[in-house]
């Protein structure tokens, strides 16, 4: 398989320069302190349509012949690629049809329609939507626009790498959220030609990590199942074209937990003042929780690949992140069923400095004795150390406590 040339990347950059944004890089003092290296964030969440996907989609569609454009384009996506294709096709005056999983967040669905695509919902995963999109392409002779497995798409995503190398000339490590591999392959290719000393690291959600086994096998290997909040990088099978580039350039892969993803999203909101979707926060999650394993050399650039997130999902992820950061504690406490029992419990919590968000008082749990009551409390704490202090204070006061981890 032929690999991209530098000329192809420069051609994509020239084509995109008039239609996409050069997104900013922002220094992160907190991550710099945490990792011991200067850390910059490349804000593709501020790109048109809210993610880097616009680059690859536009470059691919703009390369179509007049005859291909007349047939229209079709795509499949959980959201970001769908929006990129819809926007790019409309900009170029081309009809677009997009297949999305039925679980797609409503804001992504609404945005894709607003950009001009005809949308069909089918299946539970992007892979289901991909099958439907390919069938539609064959039936209607529409041009299929793959979200990552095409040289023009990879070349478009490679322009993120060009911008990073221009904006941070001394960058030594680039950390990239990774699903099908288009963005990772593009950045790795740009770095290979222009700054071969730069270390490029892909990051996957541990519950949807197809790349480690694929790289070990020497070819793309399909995952049997996936379960992650980071739907934008939940891809069961790496693309053949991205795989060839990643494999050729010795790019490494790390994985992060769901807790790390939620903590990273929360950090981006609180410390950087940016809304980032879970997939888009994967690189930050790696810096936050896996820095020693990354073997970092600074300066470091973490790509924030997208910012399209359902507000309802955002609320859930924030709660998850607060709990993972030790700032949100849910407990069950058994107390004597007599006057003053609940008051004594609340006095201990007050003295410990915990803020009580809600209380549920129950006498009906099966495990309770006749003279006992179960109290469920949601507490706000100031971090892991304070969380442990609160639990120690409850235990020291003689209360039987069960921590709810989920």
Short mmCIF file of C-alpha atoms in Angstrom, two decimals:
data_model
loop_
_atom_site.label_atom_id
_atom_site.label_comp_id
_atom_site.label_asym_id
_atom_site.label_seq_id
_atom_site.Cartn_x
_atom_site.Cartn_y
_atom_site.Cartn_z
CA UNK A 1 0.00 0.00 0.00
CA UNK A 2 1.39 3.40 -0.99
CA UNK A 3 1.82 5.90 1.82
CA UNK A 4 0.95 9.56 1.62
CA UNK A 5 3.49 11.99 0.24
CA UNK A 6 4.30 15.37 1.70
CA UNK A 7 2.97 16.96 -1.50
CA UNK A 8 -0.44 15.39 -0.89
CA UNK A 9 -0.52 16.90 2.60
CA UNK A 10 0.54 20.33 1.37
CA UNK A 11 -2.10 20.15 -1.38
CA UNK A 12 -4.74 19.39 1.25
CA UNK A 13 -3.50 22.29 3.37
CA UNK A 14 -3.74 24.67 0.44
CA UNK A 15 -7.26 23.49 -0.39
CA UNK A 16 -8.42 23.78 3.22
CA UNK A 17 -6.78 27.09 4.06
CA UNK A 18 -9.71 29.12 2.73
CA UNK A 19 -12.49 27.06 4.32
CA UNK A 20 -11.38 25.75 7.75
CA UNK A 21 -9.96 27.45 10.81
CA UNK A 22 -6.41 27.28 12.00
CA UNK A 23 -7.41 26.33 15.52
CA UNK A 24 -5.47 27.79 18.45
CA UNK A 25 -3.06 26.10 20.81
CA UNK A 26 -3.50 26.91 24.50
CA UNK A 27 -0.97 26.33 27.27
CA UNK A 28 -2.14 24.21 30.21
CA UNK A 29 -0.40 25.17 33.44
CA UNK A 30 -2.08 22.37 35.37
CA UNK A 31 -1.03 19.60 32.95
CA UNK A 32 2.44 21.12 32.66
CA UNK A 33 2.82 20.95 36.43
CA UNK A 34 1.35 17.44 36.55
CA UNK A 35 3.60 15.98 33.83
CA UNK A 36 6.71 18.05 34.45
CA UNK A 37 6.74 19.10 30.78
CA UNK A 38 5.30 22.12 28.98
CA UNK A 39 1.87 21.06 27.71
CA UNK A 40 -0.12 22.73 24.94
CA UNK A 41 -3.67 21.88 23.85
CA UNK A 42 -4.56 21.92 20.13
CA UNK A 43 -8.20 23.04 20.12
CA UNK A 44 -9.87 21.18 17.25
CA UNK A 45 -13.05 21.32 19.35
CA UNK A 46 -13.18 24.93 18.09
CA UNK A 47 -13.03 23.84 14.44
CA UNK A 48 -15.99 24.36 12.08
CA UNK A 49 -18.67 21.75 12.93
CA UNK A 50 -16.92 21.18 16.26
CA UNK A 51 -14.21 18.68 15.31
CA UNK A 52 -11.20 17.90 13.10
CA UNK A 53 -13.41 15.70 10.88
CA UNK A 54 -14.29 18.69 8.69
CA UNK A 55 -10.74 18.70 7.30
CA UNK A 56 -10.73 15.15 5.97
CA UNK A 57 -14.32 15.27 4.75
CA UNK A 58 -13.80 18.47 2.77
CA UNK A 59 -10.51 17.32 1.26
CA UNK A 60 -12.06 14.02 0.17
CA UNK A 61 -15.22 15.53 -1.34
CA UNK A 62 -13.39 18.42 -3.02
CA UNK A 63 -11.27 15.85 -4.88
CA UNK A 64 -14.31 14.24 -6.52
CA UNK A 65 -14.81 14.56 -10.26
CA UNK A 66 -17.78 16.43 -11.69
CA UNK A 67 -19.42 13.09 -12.55
CA UNK A 68 -18.93 11.81 -8.98
CA UNK A 69 -20.27 15.04 -7.49
CA UNK A 70 -23.44 14.70 -9.55
CA UNK A 71 -24.11 11.30 -7.98
CA UNK A 72 -24.02 12.71 -4.44
CA UNK A 73 -22.18 11.39 -1.39
CA UNK A 74 -23.10 9.07 1.46
CA UNK A 75 -21.44 8.58 4.85
CA UNK A 76 -21.83 6.87 8.20
CA UNK A 77 -20.89 8.34 11.56
CA UNK A 78 -21.74 8.72 15.23
CA UNK A 79 -21.78 12.45 14.69
CA UNK A 80 -18.57 14.32 13.96
CA UNK A 81 -17.81 12.83 10.54
CA UNK A 82 -21.51 13.15 9.68
CA UNK A 83 -21.42 16.87 10.39
CA UNK A 84 -18.17 17.27 8.49
CA UNK A 85 -19.55 15.51 5.41
CA UNK A 86 -22.86 17.38 5.53
CA UNK A 87 -21.11 20.74 5.86
CA UNK A 88 -18.46 20.02 3.21
CA UNK A 89 -20.98 18.67 0.70
CA UNK A 90 -23.24 21.69 1.14
CA UNK A 91 -20.28 24.05 0.74
CA UNK A 92 -19.44 22.32 -2.54
CA UNK A 93 -23.04 22.15 -3.77
CA UNK A 94 -23.32 18.36 -3.50
CA UNK A 95 -26.23 16.30 -2.11
CA UNK A 96 -25.36 14.25 0.99
CA UNK A 97 -26.96 11.31 2.77
CA UNK A 98 -25.77 10.23 6.20
CA UNK A 99 -26.45 7.06 8.22
CA UNK A 100 -26.14 7.38 12.00
CA UNK A 101 -26.69 4.93 14.91
CA UNK A 102 -30.06 5.27 16.63
CA UNK A 103 -28.14 6.13 19.81
CA UNK A 104 -26.62 9.28 18.30
CA UNK A 105 -26.88 12.31 20.63
CA UNK A 106 -29.67 14.66 19.57
CA UNK A 107 -27.41 17.74 19.13
CA UNK A 108 -25.24 15.82 16.63
CA UNK A 109 -28.32 14.60 14.78
CA UNK A 110 -29.84 18.09 14.63
CA UNK A 111 -26.57 19.66 13.51
CA UNK A 112 -26.07 17.11 10.72
CA UNK A 113 -29.53 17.85 9.37
CA UNK A 114 -28.96 21.59 9.71
CA UNK A 115 -25.76 21.34 7.63
CA UNK A 116 -27.86 19.95 4.79
CA UNK A 117 -27.70 16.13 4.93
CA UNK A 118 -30.55 13.69 4.60
CA UNK A 119 -30.17 11.53 7.73
CA UNK A 120 -31.16 7.89 8.33
CA UNK A 121 -30.92 6.29 11.79
CA UNK A 122 -30.00 2.61 11.86
CA UNK A 123 -28.32 0.13 14.22
CA UNK A 124 -26.63 0.61 17.58
CA UNK A 125 -23.06 1.29 16.46
CA UNK A 126 -21.09 3.13 13.80
CA UNK A 127 -20.28 -0.24 12.24
CA UNK A 128 -24.00 -0.92 11.73
CA UNK A 129 -24.36 2.48 10.09
CA UNK A 130 -21.32 1.80 7.90
CA UNK A 131 -22.92 -1.37 6.52
CA UNK A 132 -26.12 0.53 5.70
CA UNK A 133 -24.21 3.37 4.09
CA UNK A 134 -22.24 1.01 1.85
CA UNK A 135 -25.46 -0.72 0.77
CA UNK A 136 -27.02 2.66 -0.03
CA UNK A 137 -23.92 3.61 -2.02
CA UNK A 138 -24.23 0.48 -4.16
CA UNK A 139 -27.98 0.89 -4.72
CA UNK A 140 -27.93 4.58 -5.57
CA UNK A 141 -24.44 4.88 -7.05
CA UNK A 142 -23.56 7.56 -4.47
CA UNK A 143 -19.90 8.09 -3.55
CA UNK A 144 -19.13 6.60 -0.14
CA UNK A 145 -17.11 8.94 2.09
CA UNK A 146 -15.35 6.79 4.66
CA UNK A 147 -14.73 8.46 8.03
CA UNK A 148 -11.04 7.48 8.10
CA UNK A 149 -10.03 4.79 5.59
CA UNK A 150 -9.11 6.88 2.54
CA UNK A 151 -5.89 8.66 1.56
CA UNK A 152 -7.67 12.00 0.95
CA UNK A 153 -9.25 11.85 4.41
CA UNK A 154 -5.92 11.06 6.08
CA UNK A 155 -4.27 13.90 4.12
CA UNK A 156 -6.94 16.31 5.34
CA UNK A 157 -6.44 15.24 8.95
CA UNK A 158 -2.66 15.57 8.48
CA UNK A 159 -3.12 19.32 8.26
CA UNK A 160 -3.67 19.29 12.03
CA UNK A 161 -0.10 18.04 12.28
CA UNK A 162 1.17 20.79 9.95
CA UNK A 163 -0.45 23.43 12.14
CA UNK A 164 0.97 21.97 15.36
CA UNK A 165 4.49 21.94 13.90
CA UNK A 166 4.06 25.56 12.81
CA UNK A 167 2.47 26.76 16.07
CA UNK A 168 4.83 24.85 18.40
CA UNK A 169 8.11 24.61 16.44
CA UNK A 170 9.93 22.82 19.27
CA UNK A 171 7.18 20.29 20.00
CA UNK A 172 8.62 16.89 20.98
CA UNK A 173 5.50 14.80 21.70
CA UNK A 174 2.01 14.89 20.18
CA UNK A 175 -0.77 12.93 21.90
CA UNK A 176 -3.79 12.12 19.74
CA UNK A 177 -7.28 10.67 20.44
CA UNK A 178 -7.62 7.57 18.25
CA UNK A 179 -10.54 5.60 16.85
CA UNK A 180 -10.28 4.45 13.24
CA UNK A 181 -6.88 6.11 13.03
CA UNK A 182 -7.27 8.84 10.39
CA UNK A 183 -6.15 11.69 12.65
CA UNK A 184 -3.33 9.67 14.22
CA UNK A 185 -2.05 8.52 10.83
CA UNK A 186 -2.24 12.02 9.39
CA UNK A 187 -0.35 13.66 12.24
CA UNK A 188 2.22 10.84 12.33
CA UNK A 189 2.81 11.24 8.58
CA UNK A 190 3.26 15.01 8.79
CA UNK A 191 5.69 14.56 11.68
CA UNK A 192 7.57 11.83 9.80
CA UNK A 193 8.34 14.16 6.91
CA UNK A 194 8.88 17.43 8.75
CA UNK A 195 9.98 16.53 12.29
CA UNK A 196 10.91 12.83 12.51
CA UNK A 197 12.21 13.29 16.05
CA UNK A 198 8.66 14.04 17.29
CA UNK A 199 7.04 11.22 19.25
CA UNK A 200 3.38 10.65 18.26
CA UNK A 201 1.17 8.71 20.69
CA UNK A 202 -2.38 7.53 20.00
CA UNK A 203 -4.87 7.21 22.86
CA UNK A 204 -7.87 4.89 22.95
CA UNK A 205 -10.60 4.20 25.48
CA UNK A 206 -9.64 0.95 27.22
CA UNK A 207 -13.14 -0.43 26.62
CA UNK A 208 -12.90 0.19 22.86
CA UNK A 209 -9.22 -0.37 22.09
CA UNK A 210 -8.74 -2.18 18.79
CA UNK A 211 -5.29 -0.77 18.05
CA UNK A 212 -3.05 -2.56 20.60
CA UNK A 213 -4.07 -6.03 19.39
CA UNK A 214 -3.97 -4.88 15.77
CA UNK A 215 -0.42 -3.54 16.03
CA UNK A 216 0.66 -6.70 17.83
CA UNK A 217 -0.84 -8.84 15.03
CA UNK A 218 0.58 -6.66 12.25
CA UNK A 219 -2.84 -6.06 10.68
CA UNK A 220 -6.23 -4.60 11.72
CA UNK A 221 -8.07 -6.88 14.16
CA UNK A 222 -11.78 -6.39 14.88
CA UNK A 223 -13.03 -6.04 18.45
CA UNK A 224 -15.91 -8.28 19.46
CA UNK A 225 -17.53 -5.67 21.70
CA UNK A 226 -17.11 -2.07 22.89
CA UNK A 227 -18.54 -0.03 25.74
CA UNK A 228 -17.34 3.53 26.29
CA UNK A 229 -18.68 7.03 26.79
CA UNK A 230 -16.20 8.14 24.09
CA UNK A 231 -18.46 7.30 21.15
CA UNK A 232 -16.34 9.36 18.75
CA UNK A 233 -13.42 6.91 19.04
CA UNK A 234 -15.43 3.71 19.52
CA UNK A 235 -14.35 1.97 16.31
CA UNK A 236 -14.16 -1.82 16.23
CA UNK A 237 -11.75 -2.14 13.29
CA UNK A 238 -8.86 0.23 12.47
CA UNK A 239 -8.75 1.44 8.87
CA UNK A 240 -6.34 -0.33 6.53
CA UNK A 241 -4.87 2.93 5.20
CA UNK A 242 -4.40 4.55 8.63
CA UNK A 243 -2.97 1.26 9.93
CA UNK A 244 -0.34 1.17 7.19
CA UNK A 245 0.87 4.65 8.16
CA UNK A 246 0.77 4.11 11.92
CA UNK A 247 2.57 0.78 11.58
CA UNK A 248 5.18 2.19 9.20
CA UNK A 249 6.09 5.08 11.47
CA UNK A 250 6.22 3.09 14.73
CA UNK A 251 3.51 5.11 16.43
CA UNK A 252 2.61 3.88 19.91
CA UNK A 253 -0.83 3.48 21.54
CA UNK A 254 -1.97 3.97 25.13
CA UNK A 255 -5.38 3.31 26.66
CA UNK A 256 -7.35 5.22 29.29
CA UNK A 257 -10.21 4.32 31.60
CA UNK A 258 -13.73 5.75 31.64
CA UNK A 259 -12.85 7.52 34.91
CA UNK A 260 -9.85 9.13 33.26
CA UNK A 261 -11.98 10.35 30.36
CA UNK A 262 -14.53 11.95 32.67
CA UNK A 263 -11.82 13.56 34.79
CA UNK A 264 -10.18 14.95 31.66
CA UNK A 265 -13.44 16.42 30.40
CA UNK A 266 -14.01 18.04 33.78
CA UNK A 267 -10.47 19.45 33.80
CA UNK A 268 -10.98 20.98 30.34
CA UNK A 269 -14.13 22.68 31.55
CA UNK A 270 -12.80 23.92 34.87
CA UNK A 271 -9.22 24.82 34.09
CA UNK A 272 -9.15 25.53 30.35
CA UNK A 273 -12.75 26.81 30.01
CA UNK A 274 -13.42 24.58 26.99
CA UNK A 275 -16.25 22.14 26.27
CA UNK A 276 -14.75 18.87 25.00
CA UNK A 277 -16.52 15.60 24.28
CA UNK A 278 -15.21 12.41 25.96
CA UNK A 279 -13.45 11.22 22.78
CA UNK A 280 -11.92 14.64 22.34
CA UNK A 281 -10.51 14.55 25.87
CA UNK A 282 -8.70 11.21 25.46
CA UNK A 283 -5.25 12.77 25.03
CA UNK A 284 -5.74 14.88 28.17
CA UNK A 285 -6.90 11.75 30.01
CA UNK A 286 -3.62 10.03 29.10
CA UNK A 287 -1.55 12.96 30.35
CA UNK A 288 -3.62 13.12 33.52
CA UNK A 289 -3.47 9.43 34.45
CA UNK A 290 -0.81 7.68 32.33
CA UNK A 291 2.01 10.26 32.10
CA UNK A 292 4.79 7.96 33.43
CA UNK A 293 3.95 5.25 30.85
CA UNK A 294 3.95 7.72 27.96
CA UNK A 295 7.68 8.46 28.21
CA UNK A 296 7.03 12.11 27.51
CA UNK A 297 9.54 14.55 26.09
CA UNK A 298 8.47 18.18 26.11
CA UNK A 299 7.05 20.36 24.86
CA UNK A 300 3.93 18.20 24.58
CA UNK A 301 0.84 18.88 22.47
CA UNK A 302 -2.43 17.13 23.33
CA UNK A 303 -5.07 17.30 20.60
CA UNK A 304 -8.62 18.13 21.71
CA UNK A 305 -10.24 16.45 18.73
CA UNK A 306 -13.88 17.42 19.22
CA UNK A 307 -16.38 19.31 21.33
CA UNK A 308 -19.77 17.99 20.25
CA UNK A 309 -21.47 16.58 23.33
CA UNK A 310 -25.11 16.15 24.32
CA UNK A 311 -25.86 18.37 27.36
CA UNK A 312 -27.53 15.40 29.07
CA UNK A 313 -24.41 13.29 28.54
CA UNK A 314 -22.30 16.21 29.73
CA UNK A 315 -24.24 16.34 33.00
CA UNK A 316 -23.68 12.61 33.55
CA UNK A 317 -19.99 12.81 32.67
CA UNK A 318 -19.45 15.78 34.99
CA UNK A 319 -20.95 13.78 37.86
CA UNK A 320 -18.77 10.81 36.89
CA UNK A 321 -15.73 13.07 36.77
CA UNK A 322 -16.44 14.65 40.14
CA UNK A 323 -16.70 11.21 41.69
CA UNK A 324 -13.51 10.01 39.98
CA UNK A 325 -11.71 13.12 41.25
CA UNK A 326 -12.85 12.45 44.81
CA UNK A 327 -15.18 15.45 44.88
CA UNK A 328 -18.47 13.60 44.81
CA UNK A 329 -19.13 10.87 47.34
CA UNK A 330 -22.22 8.66 47.59
CA UNK A 331 -22.54 6.51 50.72
CA UNK A 332 -25.00 4.28 52.54
CA UNK A 333 -24.89 4.53 56.33
CA UNK A 334 -26.74 2.34 58.81
CA UNK A 335 -27.88 4.21 61.94
CA UNK A 336 -30.02 3.34 64.99
CA UNK A 337 -33.73 3.93 64.46
CA UNK A 338 -34.24 6.33 67.34
CA UNK A 339 -34.57 10.08 67.81
CA UNK A 340 -31.31 11.94 67.22
CA UNK A 341 -29.70 9.23 65.06
CA UNK A 342 -29.82 11.18 61.79
CA UNK A 343 -28.91 14.42 63.57
CA UNK A 344 -25.76 12.81 64.99
CA UNK A 345 -24.76 11.53 61.53
CA UNK A 346 -25.18 14.99 60.01
CA UNK A 347 -23.19 16.55 62.85
CA UNK A 348 -20.25 14.27 62.05
CA UNK A 349 -20.45 15.21 58.38
CA UNK A 350 -20.69 18.91 59.21
CA UNK A 351 -17.62 18.69 61.44
CA UNK A 352 -15.70 16.91 58.65
CA UNK A 353 -16.40 19.75 56.20
CA UNK A 354 -18.46 17.69 53.75
CA UNK A 355 -21.39 19.36 52.03
CA UNK A 356 -24.57 17.26 51.95
CA UNK A 357 -26.29 17.43 48.56
CA UNK A 358 -29.17 15.04 49.27
CA UNK A 359 -30.39 12.54 51.86
CA UNK A 360 -32.65 9.49 51.48
CA UNK A 361 -33.92 7.89 54.72
CA UNK A 362 -35.25 4.30 54.48
CA UNK A 363 -36.53 1.67 56.94
CA UNK A 364 -37.40 -0.94 54.30
CA UNK A 365 -34.05 -2.35 53.15
CA UNK A 366 -33.95 -6.13 53.62
CA UNK A 367 -30.61 -6.18 55.39
CA UNK A 368 -31.80 -3.90 58.20
CA UNK A 369 -32.63 -5.07 61.71
CA UNK A 370 -35.85 -3.84 63.30
CA UNK A 371 -34.02 -1.08 65.18
CA UNK A 372 -31.95 0.17 62.22
CA UNK A 373 -32.39 2.71 59.43
CA UNK A 374 -30.49 3.05 56.17
CA UNK A 375 -29.49 6.56 55.10
CA UNK A 376 -28.20 7.27 51.59
CA UNK A 377 -26.26 10.49 51.26
CA UNK A 378 -24.68 12.33 48.36
CA UNK A 379 -21.78 14.47 49.56
CA UNK A 380 -19.57 17.07 47.97
CA UNK A 381 -15.92 16.79 49.03
CA UNK A 382 -12.76 18.71 48.20
CA UNK A 383 -10.74 15.91 46.63
CA UNK A 384 -9.38 12.43 47.36
CA UNK A 385 -7.67 13.38 50.62
CA UNK A 386 -10.79 15.07 52.01
CA UNK A 387 -12.91 12.16 50.82
CA UNK A 388 -10.81 9.78 52.89
CA UNK A 389 -11.02 12.13 55.89
CA UNK A 390 -14.84 12.10 55.68
CA UNK A 391 -14.96 8.31 55.51
CA UNK A 392 -12.52 8.06 58.43
CA UNK A 393 -14.65 10.46 60.48
CA UNK A 394 -17.76 8.36 59.88
CA UNK A 395 -15.96 5.14 60.78
CA UNK A 396 -14.45 6.80 63.85
CA UNK A 397 -17.92 7.75 65.03
CA UNK A 398 -18.99 4.12 64.85
CA UNK A 399 -21.10 4.26 61.70
CA UNK A 400 -21.25 1.31 59.27
CA UNK A 401 -20.58 2.86 55.87
CA UNK A 402 -20.85 1.48 52.35
CA UNK A 403 -19.41 3.55 49.48
CA UNK A 404 -21.31 3.58 46.18
CA UNK A 405 -18.60 3.52 43.49
CA UNK A 406 -20.89 3.77 40.45
#
